[in-house]
Short mmCIF file of C-alpha atoms in Angstrom, two decimals:
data_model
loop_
_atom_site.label_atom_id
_atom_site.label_comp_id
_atom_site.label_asym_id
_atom_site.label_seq_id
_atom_site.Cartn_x
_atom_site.Cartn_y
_atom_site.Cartn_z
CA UNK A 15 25.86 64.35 -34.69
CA UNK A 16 25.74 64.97 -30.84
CA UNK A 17 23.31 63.01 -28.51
CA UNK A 18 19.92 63.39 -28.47
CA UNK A 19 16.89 63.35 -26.07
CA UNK A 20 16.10 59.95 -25.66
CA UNK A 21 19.55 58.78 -26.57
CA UNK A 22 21.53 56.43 -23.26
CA UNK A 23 24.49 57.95 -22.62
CA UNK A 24 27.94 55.94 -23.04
CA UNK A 25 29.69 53.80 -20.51
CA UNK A 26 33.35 55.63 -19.86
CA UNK A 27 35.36 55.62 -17.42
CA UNK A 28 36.52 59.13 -16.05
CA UNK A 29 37.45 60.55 -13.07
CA UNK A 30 36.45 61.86 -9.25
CA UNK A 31 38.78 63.05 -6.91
CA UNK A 32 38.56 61.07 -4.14
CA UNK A 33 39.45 61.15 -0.42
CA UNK A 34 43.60 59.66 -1.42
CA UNK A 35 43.42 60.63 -4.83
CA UNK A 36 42.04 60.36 -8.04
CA UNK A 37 39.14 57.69 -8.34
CA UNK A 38 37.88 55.49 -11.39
CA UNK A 39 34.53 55.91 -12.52
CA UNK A 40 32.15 54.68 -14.77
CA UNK A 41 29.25 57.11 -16.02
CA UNK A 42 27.10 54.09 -15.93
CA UNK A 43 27.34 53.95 -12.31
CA UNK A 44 26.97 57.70 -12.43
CA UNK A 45 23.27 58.04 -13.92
CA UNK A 46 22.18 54.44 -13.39
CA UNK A 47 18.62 54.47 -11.51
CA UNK A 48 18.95 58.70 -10.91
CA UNK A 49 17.71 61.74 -12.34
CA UNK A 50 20.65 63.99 -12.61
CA UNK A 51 21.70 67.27 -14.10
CA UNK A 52 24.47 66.87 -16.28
CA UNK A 53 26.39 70.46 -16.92
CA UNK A 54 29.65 70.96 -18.84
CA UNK A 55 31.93 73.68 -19.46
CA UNK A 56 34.26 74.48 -21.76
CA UNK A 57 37.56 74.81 -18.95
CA UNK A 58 37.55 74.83 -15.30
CA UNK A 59 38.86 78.38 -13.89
CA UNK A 60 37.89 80.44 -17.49
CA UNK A 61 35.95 84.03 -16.89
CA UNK A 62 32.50 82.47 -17.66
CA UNK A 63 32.18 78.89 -16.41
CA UNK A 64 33.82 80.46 -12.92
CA UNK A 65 31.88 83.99 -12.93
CA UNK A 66 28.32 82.32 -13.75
CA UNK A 67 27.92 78.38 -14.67
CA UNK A 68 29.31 76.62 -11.93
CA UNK A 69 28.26 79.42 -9.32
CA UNK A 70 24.76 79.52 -10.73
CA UNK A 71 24.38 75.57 -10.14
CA UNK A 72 25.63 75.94 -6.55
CA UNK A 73 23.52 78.31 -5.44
CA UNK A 74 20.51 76.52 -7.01
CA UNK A 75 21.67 72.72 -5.63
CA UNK A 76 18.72 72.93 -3.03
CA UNK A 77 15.74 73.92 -5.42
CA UNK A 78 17.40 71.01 -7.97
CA UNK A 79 17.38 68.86 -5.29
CA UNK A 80 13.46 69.68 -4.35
CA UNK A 81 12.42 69.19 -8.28
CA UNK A 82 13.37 65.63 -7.63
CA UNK A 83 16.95 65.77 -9.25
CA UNK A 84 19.30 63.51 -7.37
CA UNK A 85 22.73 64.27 -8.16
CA UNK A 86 23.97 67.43 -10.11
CA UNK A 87 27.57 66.70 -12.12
CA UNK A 88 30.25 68.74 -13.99
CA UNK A 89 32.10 68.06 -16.20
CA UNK A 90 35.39 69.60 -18.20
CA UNK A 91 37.81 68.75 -20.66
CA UNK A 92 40.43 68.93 -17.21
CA UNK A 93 42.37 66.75 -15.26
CA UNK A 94 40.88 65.07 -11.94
CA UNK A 95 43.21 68.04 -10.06
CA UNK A 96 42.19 70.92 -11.61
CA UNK A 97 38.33 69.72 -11.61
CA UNK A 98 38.68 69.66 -7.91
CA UNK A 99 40.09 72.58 -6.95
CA UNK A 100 38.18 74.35 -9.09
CA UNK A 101 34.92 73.16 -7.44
CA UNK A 102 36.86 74.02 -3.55
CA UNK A 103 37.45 77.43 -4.27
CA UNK A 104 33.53 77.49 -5.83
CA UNK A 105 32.56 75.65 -2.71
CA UNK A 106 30.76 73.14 -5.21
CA UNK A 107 30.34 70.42 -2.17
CA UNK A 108 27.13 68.88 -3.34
CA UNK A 109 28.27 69.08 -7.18
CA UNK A 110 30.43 66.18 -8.84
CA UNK A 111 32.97 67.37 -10.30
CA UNK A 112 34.00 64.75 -13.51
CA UNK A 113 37.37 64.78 -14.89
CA UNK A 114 37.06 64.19 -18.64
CA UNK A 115 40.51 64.81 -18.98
CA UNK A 116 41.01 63.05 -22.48
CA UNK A 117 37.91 64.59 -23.91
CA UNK A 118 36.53 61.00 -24.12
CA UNK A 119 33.07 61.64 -22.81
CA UNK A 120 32.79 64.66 -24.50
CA UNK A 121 33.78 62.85 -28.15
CA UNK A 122 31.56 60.12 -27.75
CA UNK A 123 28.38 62.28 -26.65
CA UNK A 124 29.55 64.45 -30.46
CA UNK A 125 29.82 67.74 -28.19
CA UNK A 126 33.54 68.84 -28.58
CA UNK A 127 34.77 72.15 -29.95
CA UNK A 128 38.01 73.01 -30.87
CA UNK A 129 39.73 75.88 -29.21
CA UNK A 130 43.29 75.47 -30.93
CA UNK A 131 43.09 79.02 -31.72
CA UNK A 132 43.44 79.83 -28.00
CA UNK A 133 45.79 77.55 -27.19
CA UNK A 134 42.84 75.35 -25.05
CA UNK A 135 42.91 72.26 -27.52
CA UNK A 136 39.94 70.27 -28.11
CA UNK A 137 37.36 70.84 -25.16
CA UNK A 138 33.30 70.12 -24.84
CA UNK A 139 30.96 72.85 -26.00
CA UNK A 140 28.82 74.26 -23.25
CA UNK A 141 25.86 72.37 -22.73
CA UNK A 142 23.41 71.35 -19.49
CA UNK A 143 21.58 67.76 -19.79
CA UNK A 144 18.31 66.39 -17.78
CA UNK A 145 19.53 62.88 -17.76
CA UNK A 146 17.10 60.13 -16.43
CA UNK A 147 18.57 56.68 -15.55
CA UNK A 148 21.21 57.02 -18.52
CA UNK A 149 18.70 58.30 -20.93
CA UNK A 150 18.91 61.84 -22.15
CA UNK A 151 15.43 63.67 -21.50
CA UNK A 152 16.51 67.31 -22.36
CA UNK A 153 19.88 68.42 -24.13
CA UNK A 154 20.63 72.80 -24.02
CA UNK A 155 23.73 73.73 -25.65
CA UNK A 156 25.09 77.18 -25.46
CA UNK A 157 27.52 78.51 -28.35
CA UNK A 158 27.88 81.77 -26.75
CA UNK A 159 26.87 82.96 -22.93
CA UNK A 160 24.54 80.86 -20.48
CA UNK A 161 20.52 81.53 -21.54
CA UNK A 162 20.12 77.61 -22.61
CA UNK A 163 22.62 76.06 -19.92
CA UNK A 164 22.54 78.01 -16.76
CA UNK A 165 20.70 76.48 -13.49
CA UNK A 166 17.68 78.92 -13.88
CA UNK A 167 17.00 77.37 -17.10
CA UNK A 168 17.13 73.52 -16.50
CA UNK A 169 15.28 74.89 -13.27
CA UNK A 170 12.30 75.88 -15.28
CA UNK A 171 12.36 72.72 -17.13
CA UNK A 172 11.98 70.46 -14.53
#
């Protein structure tokens, strides 16, 4: 069963690029004491996380930022590498971009899919959080397109 509102997310250590290199991280430290919007697509550089997720949460960083959300994240079954330059050429500078690269995060929060079929492997299902100080306050999942998960929508729900 995946996470719920009012669930506290799990303590896991991913990744962040950092300025030499790939950087340890705890999502503890992540969410601990912030409100933050939690977004997740299924691969970094596919035709709809690049064409409309991530590019819908960049343009709308600002008007998160004035609905009191401190720190908007990313995250994708993708090494630390890819997550990066995937959020350069989206010029994703105020977005964290979290390598999840094992799927770990995505396992222990029950929100993986499998996408054998297309050669992808096991990645996370679509899905944008409200997350307040660890605790899940709002979970959207998308199976298909963006009307629960894009920026517009946690927008209005703040």
């Amino acid at each position: 069963m995946p996470i719920q509102p009012g669930d506290t997310l799990p303590d896991i250590e991913l990744q962040v690029m950092g300025t030499s290199g790939p950087e340890k991280i705890r999502t503890g430290d992540l969410f601990a004491g912030k409100k933050v919007v939690l977004f997740a697509v299924p691969g970094a550089f596919t035709p709809t996380c690049s064409a409309a997720h991530l590019p819908g949460f960049v343009v709308n960083a600002d008007k998160l930022r004035t609905k009191g959300v401190d720190s908007i994240i990313c995250t994708s079954v993708n090494d630390t590498f890819v997550m990066d330059a995937w959020g350069k050429a989206h010029n994703a500078d105020d977005i964290t971009m979290l390598a999840d690269g094992l799927g770990e995060f995505a396992r222990a929060i029950g929100l993986t899919q499998d996408r054998t079929a297309s050669q992808m492997g096991i990645r996370s299902q679509r899905y944008a959080m409200i997350v307040n100080d660890g605790k899940v306050e709002l979970l959207n999942i998308d199976a298909q397109g963006l009307d629960q998960t894009s920026a517009e929508t946690i927008l209005d729900a703040l």
